[in-house]
Tab-separated table of C-alpha atoms in Angstrom:
chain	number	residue	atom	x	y	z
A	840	UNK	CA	11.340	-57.404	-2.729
A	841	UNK	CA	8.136	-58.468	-1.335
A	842	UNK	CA	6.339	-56.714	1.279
A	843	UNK	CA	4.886	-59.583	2.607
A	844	UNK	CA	8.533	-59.712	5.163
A	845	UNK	CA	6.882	-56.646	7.084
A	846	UNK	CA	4.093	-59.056	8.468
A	847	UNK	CA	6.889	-60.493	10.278
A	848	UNK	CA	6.384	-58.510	13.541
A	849	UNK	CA	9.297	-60.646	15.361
A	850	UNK	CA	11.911	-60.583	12.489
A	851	UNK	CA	14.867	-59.865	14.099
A	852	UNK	CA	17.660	-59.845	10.953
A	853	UNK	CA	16.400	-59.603	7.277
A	854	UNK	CA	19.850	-60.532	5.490
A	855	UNK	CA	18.735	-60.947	1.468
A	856	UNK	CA	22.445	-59.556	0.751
A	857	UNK	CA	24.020	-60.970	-2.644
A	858	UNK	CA	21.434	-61.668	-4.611
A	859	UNK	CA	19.816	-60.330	-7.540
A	860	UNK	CA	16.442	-58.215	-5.981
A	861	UNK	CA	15.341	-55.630	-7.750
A	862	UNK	CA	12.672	-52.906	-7.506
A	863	UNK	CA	12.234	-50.782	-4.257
A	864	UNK	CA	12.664	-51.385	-0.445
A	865	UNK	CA	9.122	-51.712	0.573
A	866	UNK	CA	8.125	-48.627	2.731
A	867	UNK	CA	6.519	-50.786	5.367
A	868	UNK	CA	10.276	-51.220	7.110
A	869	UNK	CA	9.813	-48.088	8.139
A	870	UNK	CA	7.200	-48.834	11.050
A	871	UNK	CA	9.541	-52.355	11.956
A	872	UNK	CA	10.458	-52.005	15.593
A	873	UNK	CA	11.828	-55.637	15.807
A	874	UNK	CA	14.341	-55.254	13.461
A	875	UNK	CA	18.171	-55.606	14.354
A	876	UNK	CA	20.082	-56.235	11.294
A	877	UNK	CA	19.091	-54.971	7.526
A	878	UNK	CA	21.393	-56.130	5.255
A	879	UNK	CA	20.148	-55.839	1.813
A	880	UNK	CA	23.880	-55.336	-0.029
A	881	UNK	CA	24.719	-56.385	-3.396
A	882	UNK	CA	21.412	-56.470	-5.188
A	883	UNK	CA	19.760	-53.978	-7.799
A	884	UNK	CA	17.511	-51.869	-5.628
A	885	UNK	CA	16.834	-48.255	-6.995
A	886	UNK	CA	14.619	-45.441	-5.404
A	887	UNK	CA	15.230	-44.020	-1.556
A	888	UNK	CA	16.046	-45.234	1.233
A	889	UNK	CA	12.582	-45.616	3.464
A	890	UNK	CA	12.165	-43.646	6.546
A	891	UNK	CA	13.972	-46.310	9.138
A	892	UNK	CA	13.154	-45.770	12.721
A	893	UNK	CA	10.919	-43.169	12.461
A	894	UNK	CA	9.518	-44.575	15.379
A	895	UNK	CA	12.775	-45.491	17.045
A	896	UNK	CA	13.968	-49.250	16.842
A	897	UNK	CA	16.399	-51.725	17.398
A	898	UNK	CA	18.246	-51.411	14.283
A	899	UNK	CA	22.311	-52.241	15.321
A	900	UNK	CA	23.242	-52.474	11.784
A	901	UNK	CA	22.197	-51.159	8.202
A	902	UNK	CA	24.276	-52.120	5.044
A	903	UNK	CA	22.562	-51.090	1.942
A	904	UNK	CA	25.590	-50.527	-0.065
A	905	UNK	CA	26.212	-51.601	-4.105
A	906	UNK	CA	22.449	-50.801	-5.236
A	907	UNK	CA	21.055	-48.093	-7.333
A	908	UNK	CA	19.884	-46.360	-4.306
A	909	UNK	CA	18.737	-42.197	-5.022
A	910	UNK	CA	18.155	-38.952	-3.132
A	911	UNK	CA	19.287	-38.465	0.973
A	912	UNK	CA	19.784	-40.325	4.117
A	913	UNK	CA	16.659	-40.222	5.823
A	914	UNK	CA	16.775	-37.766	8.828
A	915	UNK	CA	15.218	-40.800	10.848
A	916	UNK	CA	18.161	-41.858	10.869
A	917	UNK	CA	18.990	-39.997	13.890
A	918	UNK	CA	16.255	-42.083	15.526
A	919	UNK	CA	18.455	-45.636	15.600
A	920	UNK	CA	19.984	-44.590	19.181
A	921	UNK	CA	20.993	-48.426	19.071
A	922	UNK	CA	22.424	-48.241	15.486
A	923	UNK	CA	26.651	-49.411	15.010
A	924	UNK	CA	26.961	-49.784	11.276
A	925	UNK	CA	25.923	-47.966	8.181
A	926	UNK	CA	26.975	-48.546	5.225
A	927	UNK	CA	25.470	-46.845	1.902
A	928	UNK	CA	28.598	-47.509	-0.115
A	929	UNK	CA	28.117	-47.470	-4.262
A	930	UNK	CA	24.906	-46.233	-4.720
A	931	UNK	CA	23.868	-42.634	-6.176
A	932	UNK	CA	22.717	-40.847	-3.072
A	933	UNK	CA	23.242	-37.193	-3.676
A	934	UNK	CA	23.245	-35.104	-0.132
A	935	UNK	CA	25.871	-33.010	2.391
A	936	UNK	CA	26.975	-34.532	5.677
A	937	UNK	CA	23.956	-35.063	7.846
A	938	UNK	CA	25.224	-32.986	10.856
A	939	UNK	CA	22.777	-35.404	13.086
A	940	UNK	CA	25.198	-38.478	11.703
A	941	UNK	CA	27.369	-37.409	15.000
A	942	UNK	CA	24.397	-37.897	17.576
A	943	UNK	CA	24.236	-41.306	17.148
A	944	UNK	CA	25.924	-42.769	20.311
A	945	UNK	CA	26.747	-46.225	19.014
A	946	UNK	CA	27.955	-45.507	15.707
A	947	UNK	CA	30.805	-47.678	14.865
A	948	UNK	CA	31.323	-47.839	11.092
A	949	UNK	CA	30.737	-45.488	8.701
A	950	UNK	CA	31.020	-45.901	5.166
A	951	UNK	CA	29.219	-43.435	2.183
A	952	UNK	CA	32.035	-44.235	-0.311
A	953	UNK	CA	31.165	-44.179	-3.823
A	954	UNK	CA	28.059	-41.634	-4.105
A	955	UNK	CA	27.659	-37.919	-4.732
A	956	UNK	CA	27.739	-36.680	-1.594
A	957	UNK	CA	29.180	-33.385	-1.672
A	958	UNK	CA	30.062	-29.405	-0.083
A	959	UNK	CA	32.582	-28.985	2.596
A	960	UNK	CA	32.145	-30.139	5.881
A	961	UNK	CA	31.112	-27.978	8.401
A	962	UNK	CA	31.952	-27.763	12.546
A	963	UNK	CA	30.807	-30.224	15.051
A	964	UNK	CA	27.813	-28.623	17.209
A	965	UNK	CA	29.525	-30.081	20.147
A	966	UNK	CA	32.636	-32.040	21.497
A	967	UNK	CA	30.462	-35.357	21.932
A	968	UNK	CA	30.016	-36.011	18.147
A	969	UNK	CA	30.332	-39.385	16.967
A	970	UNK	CA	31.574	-40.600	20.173
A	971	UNK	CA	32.598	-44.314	19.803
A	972	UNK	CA	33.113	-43.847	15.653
A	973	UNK	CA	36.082	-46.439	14.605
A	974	UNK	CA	36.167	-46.356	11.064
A	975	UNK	CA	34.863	-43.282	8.726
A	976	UNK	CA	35.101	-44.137	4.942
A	977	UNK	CA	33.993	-41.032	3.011
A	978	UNK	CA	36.114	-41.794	0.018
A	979	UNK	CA	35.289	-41.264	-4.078
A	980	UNK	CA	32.484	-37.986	-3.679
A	981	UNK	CA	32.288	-34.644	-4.142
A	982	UNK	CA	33.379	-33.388	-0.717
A	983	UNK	CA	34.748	-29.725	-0.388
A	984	UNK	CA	36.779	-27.370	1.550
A	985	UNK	CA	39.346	-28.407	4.634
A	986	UNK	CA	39.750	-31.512	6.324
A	987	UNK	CA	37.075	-31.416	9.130
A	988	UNK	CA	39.441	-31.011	12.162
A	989	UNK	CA	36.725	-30.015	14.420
A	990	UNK	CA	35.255	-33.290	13.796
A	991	UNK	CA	38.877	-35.667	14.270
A	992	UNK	CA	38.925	-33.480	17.692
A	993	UNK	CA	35.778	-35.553	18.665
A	994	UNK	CA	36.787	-39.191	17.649
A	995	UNK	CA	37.295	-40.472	21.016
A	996	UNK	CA	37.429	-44.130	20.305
A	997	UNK	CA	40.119	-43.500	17.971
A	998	UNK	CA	41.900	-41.971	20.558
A	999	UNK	CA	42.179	-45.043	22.752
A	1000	UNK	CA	44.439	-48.057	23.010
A	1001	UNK	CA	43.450	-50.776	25.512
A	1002	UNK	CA	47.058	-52.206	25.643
A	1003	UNK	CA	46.070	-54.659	28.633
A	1004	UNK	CA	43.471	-56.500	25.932
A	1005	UNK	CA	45.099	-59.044	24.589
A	1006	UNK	CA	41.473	-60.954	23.892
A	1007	UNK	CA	40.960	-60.927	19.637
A	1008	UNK	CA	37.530	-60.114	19.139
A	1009	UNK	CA	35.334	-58.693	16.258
A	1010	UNK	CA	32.866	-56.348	16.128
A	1011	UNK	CA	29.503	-57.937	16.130
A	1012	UNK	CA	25.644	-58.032	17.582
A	1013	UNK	CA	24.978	-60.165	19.750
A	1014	UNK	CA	21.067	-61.574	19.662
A	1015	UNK	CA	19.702	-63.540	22.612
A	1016	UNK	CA	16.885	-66.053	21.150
A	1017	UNK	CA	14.831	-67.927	23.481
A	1018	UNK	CA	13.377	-71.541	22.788
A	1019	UNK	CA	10.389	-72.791	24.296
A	1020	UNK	CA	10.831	-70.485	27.541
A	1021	UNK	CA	13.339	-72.717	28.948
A	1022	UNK	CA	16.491	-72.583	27.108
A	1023	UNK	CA	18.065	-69.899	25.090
A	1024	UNK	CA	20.861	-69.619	22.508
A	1025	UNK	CA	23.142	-66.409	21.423
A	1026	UNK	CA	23.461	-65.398	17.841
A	1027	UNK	CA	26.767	-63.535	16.851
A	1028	UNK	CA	26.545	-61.579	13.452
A	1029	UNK	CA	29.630	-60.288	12.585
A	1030	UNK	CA	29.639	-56.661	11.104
A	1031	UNK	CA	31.193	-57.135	7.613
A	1032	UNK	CA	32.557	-54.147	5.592
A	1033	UNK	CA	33.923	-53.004	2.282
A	1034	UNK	CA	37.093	-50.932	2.806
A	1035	UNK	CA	40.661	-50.145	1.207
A	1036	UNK	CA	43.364	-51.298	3.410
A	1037	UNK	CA	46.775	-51.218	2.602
A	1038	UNK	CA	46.036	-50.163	-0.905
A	1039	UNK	CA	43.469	-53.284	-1.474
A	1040	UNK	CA	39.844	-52.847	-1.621
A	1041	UNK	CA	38.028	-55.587	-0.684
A	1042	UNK	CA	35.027	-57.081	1.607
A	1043	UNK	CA	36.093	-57.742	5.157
A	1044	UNK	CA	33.627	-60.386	6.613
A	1045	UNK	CA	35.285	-60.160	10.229
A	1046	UNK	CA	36.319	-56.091	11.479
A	1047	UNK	CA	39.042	-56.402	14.428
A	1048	UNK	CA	37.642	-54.744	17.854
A	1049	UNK	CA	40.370	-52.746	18.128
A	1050	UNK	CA	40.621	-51.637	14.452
A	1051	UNK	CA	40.418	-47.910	13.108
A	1052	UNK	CA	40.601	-46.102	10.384
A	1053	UNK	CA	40.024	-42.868	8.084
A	1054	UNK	CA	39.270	-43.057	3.999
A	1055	UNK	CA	38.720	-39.800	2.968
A	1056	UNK	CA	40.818	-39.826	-0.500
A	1057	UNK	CA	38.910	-39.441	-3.617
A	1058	UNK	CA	37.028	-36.097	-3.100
A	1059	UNK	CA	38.538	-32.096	-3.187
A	1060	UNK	CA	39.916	-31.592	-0.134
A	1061	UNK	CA	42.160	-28.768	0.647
A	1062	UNK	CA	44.046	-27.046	2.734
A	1063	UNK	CA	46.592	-28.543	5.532
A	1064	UNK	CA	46.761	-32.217	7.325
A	1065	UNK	CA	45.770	-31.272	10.693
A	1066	UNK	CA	48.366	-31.772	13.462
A	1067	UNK	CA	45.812	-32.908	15.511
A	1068	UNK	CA	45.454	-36.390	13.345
A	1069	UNK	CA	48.221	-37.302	15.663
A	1070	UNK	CA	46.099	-38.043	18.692
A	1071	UNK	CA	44.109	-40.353	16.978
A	1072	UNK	CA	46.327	-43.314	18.710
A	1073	UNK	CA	44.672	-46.266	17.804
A	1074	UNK	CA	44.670	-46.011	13.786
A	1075	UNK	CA	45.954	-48.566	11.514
A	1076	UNK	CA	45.242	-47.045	8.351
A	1077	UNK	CA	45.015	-43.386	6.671
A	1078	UNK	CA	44.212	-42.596	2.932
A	1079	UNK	CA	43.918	-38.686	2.059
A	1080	UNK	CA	44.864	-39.394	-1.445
A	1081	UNK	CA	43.837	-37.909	-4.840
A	1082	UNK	CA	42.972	-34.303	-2.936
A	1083	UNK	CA	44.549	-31.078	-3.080
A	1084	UNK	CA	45.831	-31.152	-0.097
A	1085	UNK	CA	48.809	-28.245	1.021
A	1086	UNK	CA	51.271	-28.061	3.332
A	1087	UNK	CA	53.883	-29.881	5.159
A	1088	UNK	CA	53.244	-33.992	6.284
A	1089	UNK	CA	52.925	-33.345	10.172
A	1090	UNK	CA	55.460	-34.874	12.136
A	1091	UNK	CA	52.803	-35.880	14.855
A	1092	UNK	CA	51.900	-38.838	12.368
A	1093	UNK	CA	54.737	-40.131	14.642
A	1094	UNK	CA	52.200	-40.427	17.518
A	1095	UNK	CA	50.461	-43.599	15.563
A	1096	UNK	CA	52.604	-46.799	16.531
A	1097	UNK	CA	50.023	-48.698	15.400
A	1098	UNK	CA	49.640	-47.334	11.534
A	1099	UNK	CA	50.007	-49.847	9.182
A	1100	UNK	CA	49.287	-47.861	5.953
A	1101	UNK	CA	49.484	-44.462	5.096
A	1102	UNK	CA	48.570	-42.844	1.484
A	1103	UNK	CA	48.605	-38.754	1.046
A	1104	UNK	CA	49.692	-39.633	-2.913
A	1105	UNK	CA	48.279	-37.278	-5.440
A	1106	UNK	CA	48.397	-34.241	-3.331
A	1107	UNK	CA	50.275	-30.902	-3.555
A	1108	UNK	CA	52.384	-31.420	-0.026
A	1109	UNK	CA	55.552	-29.399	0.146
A	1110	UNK	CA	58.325	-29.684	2.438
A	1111	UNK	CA	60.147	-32.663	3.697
A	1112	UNK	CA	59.359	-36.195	4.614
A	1113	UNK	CA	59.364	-36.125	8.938
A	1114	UNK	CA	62.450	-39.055	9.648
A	1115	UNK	CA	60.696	-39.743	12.839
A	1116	UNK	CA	58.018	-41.922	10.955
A	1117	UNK	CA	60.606	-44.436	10.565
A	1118	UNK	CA	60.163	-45.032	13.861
A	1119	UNK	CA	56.522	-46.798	12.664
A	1120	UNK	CA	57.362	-50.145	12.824
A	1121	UNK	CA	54.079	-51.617	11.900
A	1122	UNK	CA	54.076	-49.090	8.551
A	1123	UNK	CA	54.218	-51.635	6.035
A	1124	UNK	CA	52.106	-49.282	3.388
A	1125	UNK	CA	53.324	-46.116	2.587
A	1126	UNK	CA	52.632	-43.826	-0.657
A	1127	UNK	CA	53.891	-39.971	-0.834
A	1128	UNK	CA	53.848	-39.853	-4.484
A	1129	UNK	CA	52.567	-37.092	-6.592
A	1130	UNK	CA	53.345	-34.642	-4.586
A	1131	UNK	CA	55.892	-31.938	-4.005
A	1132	UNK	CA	58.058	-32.935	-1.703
A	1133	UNK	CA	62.108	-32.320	-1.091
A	1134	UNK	CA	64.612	-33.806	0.388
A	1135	UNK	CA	66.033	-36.933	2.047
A	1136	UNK	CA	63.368	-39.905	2.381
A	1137	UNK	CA	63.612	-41.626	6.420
A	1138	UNK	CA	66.262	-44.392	6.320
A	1139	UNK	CA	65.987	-47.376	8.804
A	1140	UNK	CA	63.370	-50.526	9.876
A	1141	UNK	CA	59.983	-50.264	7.246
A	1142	UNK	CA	61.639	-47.157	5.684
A	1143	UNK	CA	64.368	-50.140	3.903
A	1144	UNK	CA	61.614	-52.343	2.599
A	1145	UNK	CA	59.502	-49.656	0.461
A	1146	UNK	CA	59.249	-49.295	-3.378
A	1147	UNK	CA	60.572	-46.247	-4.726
A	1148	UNK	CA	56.962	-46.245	-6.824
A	1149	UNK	CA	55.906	-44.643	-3.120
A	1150	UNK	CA	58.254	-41.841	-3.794
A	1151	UNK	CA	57.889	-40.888	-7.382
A	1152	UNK	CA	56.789	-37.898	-8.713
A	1153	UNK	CA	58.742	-35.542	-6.006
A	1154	UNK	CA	61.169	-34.420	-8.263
A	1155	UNK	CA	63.025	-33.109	-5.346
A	1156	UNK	CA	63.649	-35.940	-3.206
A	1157	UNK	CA	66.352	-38.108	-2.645
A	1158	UNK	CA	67.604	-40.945	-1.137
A	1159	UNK	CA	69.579	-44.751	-1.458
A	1160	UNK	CA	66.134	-46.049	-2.541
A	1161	UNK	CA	66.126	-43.683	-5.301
A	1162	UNK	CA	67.435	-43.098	-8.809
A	1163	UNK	CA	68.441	-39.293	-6.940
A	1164	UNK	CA	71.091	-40.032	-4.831
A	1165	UNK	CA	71.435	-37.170	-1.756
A	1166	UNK	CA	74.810	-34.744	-1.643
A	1167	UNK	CA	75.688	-35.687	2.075
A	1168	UNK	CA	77.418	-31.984	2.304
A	1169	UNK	CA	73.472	-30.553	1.542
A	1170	UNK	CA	72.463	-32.535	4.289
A	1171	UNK	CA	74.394	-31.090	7.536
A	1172	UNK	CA	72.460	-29.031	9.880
A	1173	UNK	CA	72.541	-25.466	9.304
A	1174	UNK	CA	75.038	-23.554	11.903
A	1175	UNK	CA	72.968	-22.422	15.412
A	1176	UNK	CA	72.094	-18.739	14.766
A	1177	UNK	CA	73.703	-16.376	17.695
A	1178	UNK	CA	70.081	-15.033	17.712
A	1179	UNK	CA	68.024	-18.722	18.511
A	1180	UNK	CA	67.150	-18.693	22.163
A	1181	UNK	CA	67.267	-22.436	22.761
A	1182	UNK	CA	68.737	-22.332	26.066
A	1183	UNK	CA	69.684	-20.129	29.031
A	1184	UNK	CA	73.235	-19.482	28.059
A	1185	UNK	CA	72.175	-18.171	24.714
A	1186	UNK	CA	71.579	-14.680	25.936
A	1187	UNK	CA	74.848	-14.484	27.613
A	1188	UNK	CA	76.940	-16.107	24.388
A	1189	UNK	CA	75.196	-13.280	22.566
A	1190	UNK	CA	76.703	-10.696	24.808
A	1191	UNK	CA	80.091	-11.995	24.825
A	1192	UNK	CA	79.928	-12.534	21.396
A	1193	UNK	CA	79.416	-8.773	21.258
A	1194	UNK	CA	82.177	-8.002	24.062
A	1195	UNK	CA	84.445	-9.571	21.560
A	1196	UNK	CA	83.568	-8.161	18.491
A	1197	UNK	CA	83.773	-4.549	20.236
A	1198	UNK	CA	87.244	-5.829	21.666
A	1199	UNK	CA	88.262	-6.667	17.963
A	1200	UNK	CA	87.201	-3.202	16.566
A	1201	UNK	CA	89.051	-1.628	19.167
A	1202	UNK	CA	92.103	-2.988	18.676
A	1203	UNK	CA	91.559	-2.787	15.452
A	1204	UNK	CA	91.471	1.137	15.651
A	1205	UNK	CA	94.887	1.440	17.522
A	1206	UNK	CA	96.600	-1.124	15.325
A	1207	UNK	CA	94.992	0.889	12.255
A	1208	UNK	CA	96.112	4.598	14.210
A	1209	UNK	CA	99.507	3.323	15.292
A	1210	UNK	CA	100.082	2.178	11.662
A	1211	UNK	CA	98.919	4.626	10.021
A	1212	UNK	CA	101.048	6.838	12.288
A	1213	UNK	CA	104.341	5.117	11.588
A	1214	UNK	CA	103.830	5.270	7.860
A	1215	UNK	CA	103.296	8.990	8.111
A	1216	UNK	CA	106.154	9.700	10.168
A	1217	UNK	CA	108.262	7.727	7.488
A	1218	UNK	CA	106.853	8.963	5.067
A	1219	UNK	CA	107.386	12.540	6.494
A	1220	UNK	CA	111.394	11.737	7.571
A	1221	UNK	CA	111.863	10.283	4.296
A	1222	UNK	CA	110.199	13.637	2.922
A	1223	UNK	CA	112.994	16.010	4.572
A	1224	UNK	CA	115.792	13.749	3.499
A	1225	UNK	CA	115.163	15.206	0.270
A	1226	UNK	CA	114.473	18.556	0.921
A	1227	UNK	CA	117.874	18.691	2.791
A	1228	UNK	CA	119.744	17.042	-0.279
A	1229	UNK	CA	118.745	19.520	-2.311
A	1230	UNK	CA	119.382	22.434	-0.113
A	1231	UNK	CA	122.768	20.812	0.016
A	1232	UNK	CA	123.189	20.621	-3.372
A	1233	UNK	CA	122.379	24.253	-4.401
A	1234	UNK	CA	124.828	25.321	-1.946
């Protein structure tokens, strides 16, 4: 790539993306002010990634992903205030989660899938961390530790539904040109992104407004799906697969009327499969397998139209979808325990359940006495019957 584009001092959007460039990025990006939109995707470039905005910019959108790009993100990063998409995707960058990733206040899209990024991710220095963040794709690295719940606490914008929109917008920048002083024209670039959705990974050239969504499979997390994934409202997709995840699936998934594919495959979940996600009647993707789950699977609306290949592997499940049929008797609640508090009149159905049970023993001790008393006496009378015969019968 020539250098000769950084004598451009007006360039607004350098877009050289599917092509066959090879060679560096030339350093002299790194003192561009002008520049809105870098998209250099699909080509052969190698080395680092040049110190962008160390100066502070304009930059709305970087997508340097599928090159042979090295080393970190460039903490100069954290100087694009204006910045809404980056996307390193497929390269070789080896680094941790920049904690300074979260200060950017425009941040949109976020995808590092495909590198060596790696270690577990730590705690959000505040509650204002990547504050309008839609879609976070950290899938295929290294990545450690628990899911970062701290940080899902923080995603605001995934949070939100505006239910009054009804408008179908993308996610775009909008650049105002003007010609000759007099007249002026608006240029809309839409954001374009590589993502898995609903099990297919492909390049989306238009990203919905409204459209959210977490990729985290591919790495070593462990521990427990955090409950508090269920406040994140306004997601259509989830993929935790291929981790070693624990624990039961949390029945707050529920929350997400708007999921429209969910994959925890590959994991080591226990328990049972929550029957109020068949109430998710935009699911149309859903993949449990691997895992080791038990029970019956949800019956009713998308719950009818899955393959059992999203089921296998759980030895322990059951179901009309599946070669395992379920024993109906297995399947009745368990009787209420006298000891579960679930209402006021529990504590007083205890204590009459003990007034009868000391009721019972009583009686039972007089029936027992006056029994046992009328076999002795019988017992006795019979006893002196005999002894009288055979006084008679001496005499």
């Amino acid at each position: 790539m020539s250098p000769l584009y950084c004598n451009l001092t007006s360039l607004d959007v350098l877009s050289l993306s599917h092509n066959m460039l090879s060679g560096t990025i030339p350093r002299c990006l790194e003192n561009s002010t002008s520049l809105s939109l870098l998209d250099l995707r699909d080509n052969y470039f190698h080395g680092i990634i040049p110190e962008t905005c160390k100066n502070g910019g304009n930059l709305e959108m970087i997508d340097l992903s599928y090159n042979q790009l090295q080393g970190h993100l460039p903490r100069s990063l954290s100087n694009c205030k204006m910045l809404q998409v980056l996307a390193v995707s497929n390269n070789q960058l080896n680094d941790v989660l920049p904690s300074w990733l979260g200060s950017l206040p425009e941040l949109r899209l976020l995808t590092l899938r495909c590198n060596w990024f790696h270690s577990a991710i730590g705690k959000p220095k505040n509650d204002m961390q990547f504050p309008k963040l839609q879609v976070i794709d950290l899938s295929s690295n290294n990545f450690t530790g628990e899911l970062p719940s701290g940080y899902i606490f923080t995603w605001n914008s995934m949070k939100a539904i505006n239910v009054n929109s009804t408008d179908v917008t993308f996610m775009n920048s909008q650049l105002d040109y003007n010609v000759s002083g007099t007249s002026s024209w608006l240029l809309l670039y839409p954001y374009g992104i590589t993502i898995t959705f609903k099990g297919v990974e492909r390049y989306y050239t238009f990203i919905h407004d409204r459209f959210a969504a977490i990729d985290l499979s591919c790495n070593r997390f462990e521990g427990e799906i955090p409950i508090l994934i269920g406040n994140l409202k306004a997601l259509h997709s989830i993929n935790l697969s291929n981790n070693m995840l624990t624990g039961y699936i949390p029945s707050s998934l529920e929350n997400l009327k708007d999921l429209e594919s969910l994959d925890i495959s590959r994991n080591f979940l226990s328990g049972t499969i929550p029957q109020q996600l068949s109430q998710l009647s935009f699911l149309s993707i859903f993949n449990v397998s691997q895992n080791n789950l038990i029970g019956p699977i949800p019956q009713g609306n998308q719950f009818n139209t899955f393959d059992n290949t999203s089921f296998e592997g759980n030895p322990g499940l059951c179901g009309a979808l599946l070669s395992k049929k379920c024993d109906n008797s297995k399947l009745l609640p368990p009787p209420a325990s006298a000891f579960e508090k679930d209402d006021g009149d529990s504590v007083s159905q205890l204590k009459l359940d003990w007034k009868f049970l000391l009721a019972g023993y009583i009686s039972g001790l007089v029936v027992g006495i006056v029994l046992s008393d009328f076999v002795i006496m019988r017992r006795y009378g019979r006893l002196v019957k005999i002894k009288r015969r055979r006084r008679d019968r001496r005499n």
